[in-house]
């Protein structure tokens, strides 16, 4: 009787992993991994639009880098004062960005000097006490 139980146990020990692997594989193949559309459309990488790529880039970047880029773009389109005001508002709205405030403000200072073709005096005129006058430090580092 012991010998029959032992032989049955060995057989069961060999067959059970195979059954589990096969059943898991079959379960995975049954899951609808793609969208629910029945046409099975496959897109090439070249078919992505510029907005799709931009949205992916934004999602992959850290929030402080997204904010930095948005403020640098705003500085180029408007003026450094608007970008500094938005930086102040963003830090007030999301306190987790406060630790990045000085580096962002320094970047804005350097970008302001670049916008005014190296005229540090004109860029300095936009300075205000945002993030411990880091904007002024950024302006001074270029000039």
PDB file of C-alpha atoms in Angstrom:
ATOM      1  CA  UNK A   1       0.000   0.000   0.000  1.00  0.00           C
ATOM      2  CA  UNK A   2       2.849   2.366   0.843  1.00  0.00           C
ATOM      3  CA  UNK A   3       4.495   1.628  -2.453  1.00  0.00           C
ATOM      4  CA  UNK A   4       1.307   2.447  -4.405  1.00  0.00           C
ATOM      5  CA  UNK A   5       0.884   5.736  -2.548  1.00  0.00           C
ATOM      6  CA  UNK A   6       4.523   6.633  -3.161  1.00  0.00           C
ATOM      7  CA  UNK A   7       4.259   5.864  -6.884  1.00  0.00           C
ATOM      8  CA  UNK A   8       1.001   7.831  -7.123  1.00  0.00           C
ATOM      9  CA  UNK A   9       2.633  10.782  -5.313  1.00  0.00           C
ATOM     10  CA  UNK A  10       5.629  10.797  -7.698  1.00  0.00           C
ATOM     11  CA  UNK A  11       3.359  10.692 -10.729  1.00  0.00           C
ATOM     12  CA  UNK A  12       1.232  13.462  -9.307  1.00  0.00           C
ATOM     13  CA  UNK A  13       4.368  15.547  -8.553  1.00  0.00           C
ATOM     14  CA  UNK A  14       5.510  15.234 -12.172  1.00  0.00           C
ATOM     15  CA  UNK A  15       2.145  15.836 -13.822  1.00  0.00           C
ATOM     16  CA  UNK A  16       0.860  18.691 -11.637  1.00  0.00           C
ATOM     17  CA  UNK A  17       3.453  21.329 -12.702  1.00  0.00           C
ATOM     18  CA  UNK A  18       2.824  20.532 -16.361  1.00  0.00           C
ATOM     19  CA  UNK A  19      -0.921  20.921 -15.893  1.00  0.00           C
ATOM     20  CA  UNK A  20      -0.483  24.198 -14.003  1.00  0.00           C
ATOM     21  CA  UNK A  21       1.820  25.657 -16.652  1.00  0.00           C
ATOM     22  CA  UNK A  22      -0.493  24.684 -19.478  1.00  0.00           C
ATOM     23  CA  UNK A  23      -3.596  25.989 -17.740  1.00  0.00           C
ATOM     24  CA  UNK A  24      -1.830  29.284 -16.960  1.00  0.00           C
ATOM     25  CA  UNK A  25      -0.692  29.629 -20.559  1.00  0.00           C
ATOM     26  CA  UNK A  26      -4.183  28.965 -21.828  1.00  0.00           C
ATOM     27  CA  UNK A  27      -5.646  31.465 -19.382  1.00  0.00           C
ATOM     28  CA  UNK A  28      -3.256  34.174 -20.574  1.00  0.00           C
ATOM     29  CA  UNK A  29      -4.109  33.553 -24.216  1.00  0.00           C
ATOM     30  CA  UNK A  30      -7.802  34.004 -23.439  1.00  0.00           C
ATOM     31  CA  UNK A  31      -7.369  37.501 -21.931  1.00  0.00           C
ATOM     32  CA  UNK A  32      -8.192  40.303 -24.381  1.00  0.00           C
ATOM     33  CA  UNK A  33      -4.863  42.164 -24.182  1.00  0.00           C
ATOM     34  CA  UNK A  34      -5.671  44.510 -27.034  1.00  0.00           C
ATOM     35  CA  UNK A  35      -8.556  46.940 -27.315  1.00  0.00           C
ATOM     36  CA  UNK A  36     -12.064  45.609 -27.635  1.00  0.00           C
ATOM     37  CA  UNK A  37     -12.291  46.534 -31.307  1.00  0.00           C
ATOM     38  CA  UNK A  38     -12.775  43.508 -33.502  1.00  0.00           C
ATOM     39  CA  UNK A  39     -10.835  44.811 -36.497  1.00  0.00           C
ATOM     40  CA  UNK A  40      -7.443  44.178 -34.857  1.00  0.00           C
ATOM     41  CA  UNK A  41      -5.889  47.285 -36.338  1.00  0.00           C
ATOM     42  CA  UNK A  42      -2.133  47.554 -35.827  1.00  0.00           C
ATOM     43  CA  UNK A  43      -0.534  50.988 -35.909  1.00  0.00           C
ATOM     44  CA  UNK A  44       2.975  51.686 -37.071  1.00  0.00           C
ATOM     45  CA  UNK A  45       5.223  53.988 -35.087  1.00  0.00           C
ATOM     46  CA  UNK A  46       5.146  56.436 -37.975  1.00  0.00           C
ATOM     47  CA  UNK A  47       1.379  56.780 -37.704  1.00  0.00           C
ATOM     48  CA  UNK A  48       1.577  58.578 -34.348  1.00  0.00           C
ATOM     49  CA  UNK A  49       0.644  62.216 -34.486  1.00  0.00           C
ATOM     50  CA  UNK A  50       2.767  64.970 -33.014  1.00  0.00           C
ATOM     51  CA  UNK A  51       0.225  65.417 -30.214  1.00  0.00           C
ATOM     52  CA  UNK A  52       0.439  61.703 -29.324  1.00  0.00           C
ATOM     53  CA  UNK A  53       4.210  61.870 -29.037  1.00  0.00           C
ATOM     54  CA  UNK A  54       4.010  65.089 -27.035  1.00  0.00           C
ATOM     55  CA  UNK A  55       1.473  63.560 -24.650  1.00  0.00           C
ATOM     56  CA  UNK A  56       3.706  60.502 -24.132  1.00  0.00           C
ATOM     57  CA  UNK A  57       6.731  62.708 -23.459  1.00  0.00           C
ATOM     58  CA  UNK A  58       4.785  64.773 -20.958  1.00  0.00           C
ATOM     59  CA  UNK A  59       3.499  61.694 -19.167  1.00  0.00           C
ATOM     60  CA  UNK A  60       6.973  60.202 -18.944  1.00  0.00           C
ATOM     61  CA  UNK A  61       8.601  63.322 -17.478  1.00  0.00           C
ATOM     62  CA  UNK A  62       8.577  64.362 -13.851  1.00  0.00           C
ATOM     63  CA  UNK A  63       6.031  67.038 -12.823  1.00  0.00           C
ATOM     64  CA  UNK A  64       8.751  69.582 -12.054  1.00  0.00           C
ATOM     65  CA  UNK A  65      10.258  69.125 -15.524  1.00  0.00           C
ATOM     66  CA  UNK A  66       6.852  69.585 -17.140  1.00  0.00           C
ATOM     67  CA  UNK A  67       6.372  72.760 -15.096  1.00  0.00           C
ATOM     68  CA  UNK A  68       9.878  74.002 -15.959  1.00  0.00           C
ATOM     69  CA  UNK A  69       9.282  73.508 -19.690  1.00  0.00           C
ATOM     70  CA  UNK A  70       5.851  75.128 -19.565  1.00  0.00           C
ATOM     71  CA  UNK A  71       7.237  78.166 -17.739  1.00  0.00           C
ATOM     72  CA  UNK A  72      10.209  78.480 -20.094  1.00  0.00           C
ATOM     73  CA  UNK A  73       7.812  78.417 -23.044  1.00  0.00           C
ATOM     74  CA  UNK A  74       5.633  81.025 -21.355  1.00  0.00           C
ATOM     75  CA  UNK A  75       8.682  83.217 -20.689  1.00  0.00           C
ATOM     76  CA  UNK A  76       9.519  83.147 -24.409  1.00  0.00           C
ATOM     77  CA  UNK A  77       5.948  83.919 -25.458  1.00  0.00           C
ATOM     78  CA  UNK A  78       5.105  86.559 -22.846  1.00  0.00           C
ATOM     79  CA  UNK A  79       7.561  87.908 -20.305  1.00  0.00           C
ATOM     80  CA  UNK A  80       9.512  86.667 -17.277  1.00  0.00           C
ATOM     81  CA  UNK A  81       7.009  88.291 -14.903  1.00  0.00           C
ATOM     82  CA  UNK A  82       4.182  86.066 -16.124  1.00  0.00           C
ATOM     83  CA  UNK A  83       6.348  82.963 -15.787  1.00  0.00           C
ATOM     84  CA  UNK A  84       7.401  83.923 -12.245  1.00  0.00           C
ATOM     85  CA  UNK A  85       3.794  84.547 -11.247  1.00  0.00           C
ATOM     86  CA  UNK A  86       2.780  81.152 -12.599  1.00  0.00           C
ATOM     87  CA  UNK A  87       5.698  79.522 -10.770  1.00  0.00           C
ATOM     88  CA  UNK A  88       4.527  81.096  -7.538  1.00  0.00           C
ATOM     89  CA  UNK A  89       0.965  79.899  -8.155  1.00  0.00           C
ATOM     90  CA  UNK A  90       2.080  76.385  -9.079  1.00  0.00           C
ATOM     91  CA  UNK A  91       4.141  76.033  -5.897  1.00  0.00           C
ATOM     92  CA  UNK A  92       1.243  77.345  -3.820  1.00  0.00           C
ATOM     93  CA  UNK A  93      -1.127  74.889  -5.508  1.00  0.00           C
ATOM     94  CA  UNK A  94       1.264  71.906  -5.313  1.00  0.00           C
ATOM     95  CA  UNK A  95       3.559  72.247  -2.288  1.00  0.00           C
ATOM     96  CA  UNK A  96       5.482  69.151  -3.403  1.00  0.00           C
ATOM     97  CA  UNK A  97       7.039  71.336  -6.130  1.00  0.00           C
ATOM     98  CA  UNK A  98       8.540  73.722  -3.548  1.00  0.00           C
ATOM     99  CA  UNK A  99      11.846  71.838  -3.419  1.00  0.00           C
ATOM    100  CA  UNK A 100      12.321  72.450  -7.162  1.00  0.00           C
ATOM    101  CA  UNK A 101      11.296  76.100  -7.051  1.00  0.00           C
ATOM    102  CA  UNK A 102      14.812  77.554  -6.777  1.00  0.00           C
ATOM    103  CA  UNK A 103      16.211  75.514  -9.665  1.00  0.00           C
ATOM    104  CA  UNK A 104      13.222  76.384 -11.861  1.00  0.00           C
ATOM    105  CA  UNK A 105      13.516  80.078 -10.969  1.00  0.00           C
ATOM    106  CA  UNK A 106      17.261  80.013 -11.790  1.00  0.00           C
ATOM    107  CA  UNK A 107      16.438  78.432 -15.154  1.00  0.00           C
ATOM    108  CA  UNK A 108      13.920  81.193 -15.776  1.00  0.00           C
ATOM    109  CA  UNK A 109      16.572  83.805 -14.921  1.00  0.00           C
ATOM    110  CA  UNK A 110      19.041  82.333 -17.401  1.00  0.00           C
ATOM    111  CA  UNK A 111      16.317  82.093 -20.055  1.00  0.00           C
ATOM    112  CA  UNK A 112      15.339  85.723 -19.462  1.00  0.00           C
ATOM    113  CA  UNK A 113      18.909  86.857 -20.126  1.00  0.00           C
ATOM    114  CA  UNK A 114      18.946  84.765 -23.294  1.00  0.00           C
ATOM    115  CA  UNK A 115      15.602  86.227 -24.381  1.00  0.00           C
ATOM    116  CA  UNK A 116      16.913  89.771 -24.066  1.00  0.00           C
ATOM    117  CA  UNK A 117      20.131  88.935 -25.948  1.00  0.00           C
ATOM    118  CA  UNK A 118      22.386  89.007 -22.919  1.00  0.00           C
ATOM    119  CA  UNK A 119      20.939  92.187 -21.425  1.00  0.00           C
ATOM    120  CA  UNK A 120      21.145  91.118 -17.794  1.00  0.00           C
ATOM    121  CA  UNK A 121      19.958  94.550 -16.640  1.00  0.00           C
ATOM    122  CA  UNK A 122      16.681  94.205 -18.559  1.00  0.00           C
ATOM    123  CA  UNK A 123      16.198  90.622 -17.367  1.00  0.00           C
ATOM    124  CA  UNK A 124      16.948  91.699 -13.785  1.00  0.00           C
ATOM    125  CA  UNK A 125      14.119  94.244 -13.948  1.00  0.00           C
ATOM    126  CA  UNK A 126      11.638  91.336 -13.757  1.00  0.00           C
ATOM    127  CA  UNK A 127      13.199  89.992 -10.569  1.00  0.00           C
ATOM    128  CA  UNK A 128      10.987  89.426  -7.542  1.00  0.00           C
ATOM    129  CA  UNK A 129      11.337  87.405  -4.371  1.00  0.00           C
ATOM    130  CA  UNK A 130      10.137  84.097  -5.771  1.00  0.00           C
ATOM    131  CA  UNK A 131      11.929  81.149  -4.186  1.00  0.00           C
ATOM    132  CA  UNK A 132      14.496  83.235  -2.273  1.00  0.00           C
ATOM    133  CA  UNK A 133      15.418  85.433  -5.230  1.00  0.00           C
ATOM    134  CA  UNK A 134      16.634  82.460  -7.239  1.00  0.00           C
ATOM    135  CA  UNK A 135      15.539  84.236 -10.423  1.00  0.00           C
ATOM    136  CA  UNK A 136      18.068  86.997  -9.729  1.00  0.00           C
ATOM    137  CA  UNK A 137      20.732  84.365  -9.056  1.00  0.00           C
ATOM    138  CA  UNK A 138      20.005  82.803 -12.450  1.00  0.00           C
ATOM    139  CA  UNK A 139      20.286  86.190 -14.144  1.00  0.00           C
ATOM    140  CA  UNK A 140      23.558  86.948 -12.373  1.00  0.00           C
ATOM    141  CA  UNK A 141      25.035  83.547 -13.279  1.00  0.00           C
ATOM    142  CA  UNK A 142      24.818  84.390 -16.987  1.00  0.00           C
ATOM    143  CA  UNK A 143      25.700  88.087 -16.873  1.00  0.00           C
TER     144      UNK A 143
END
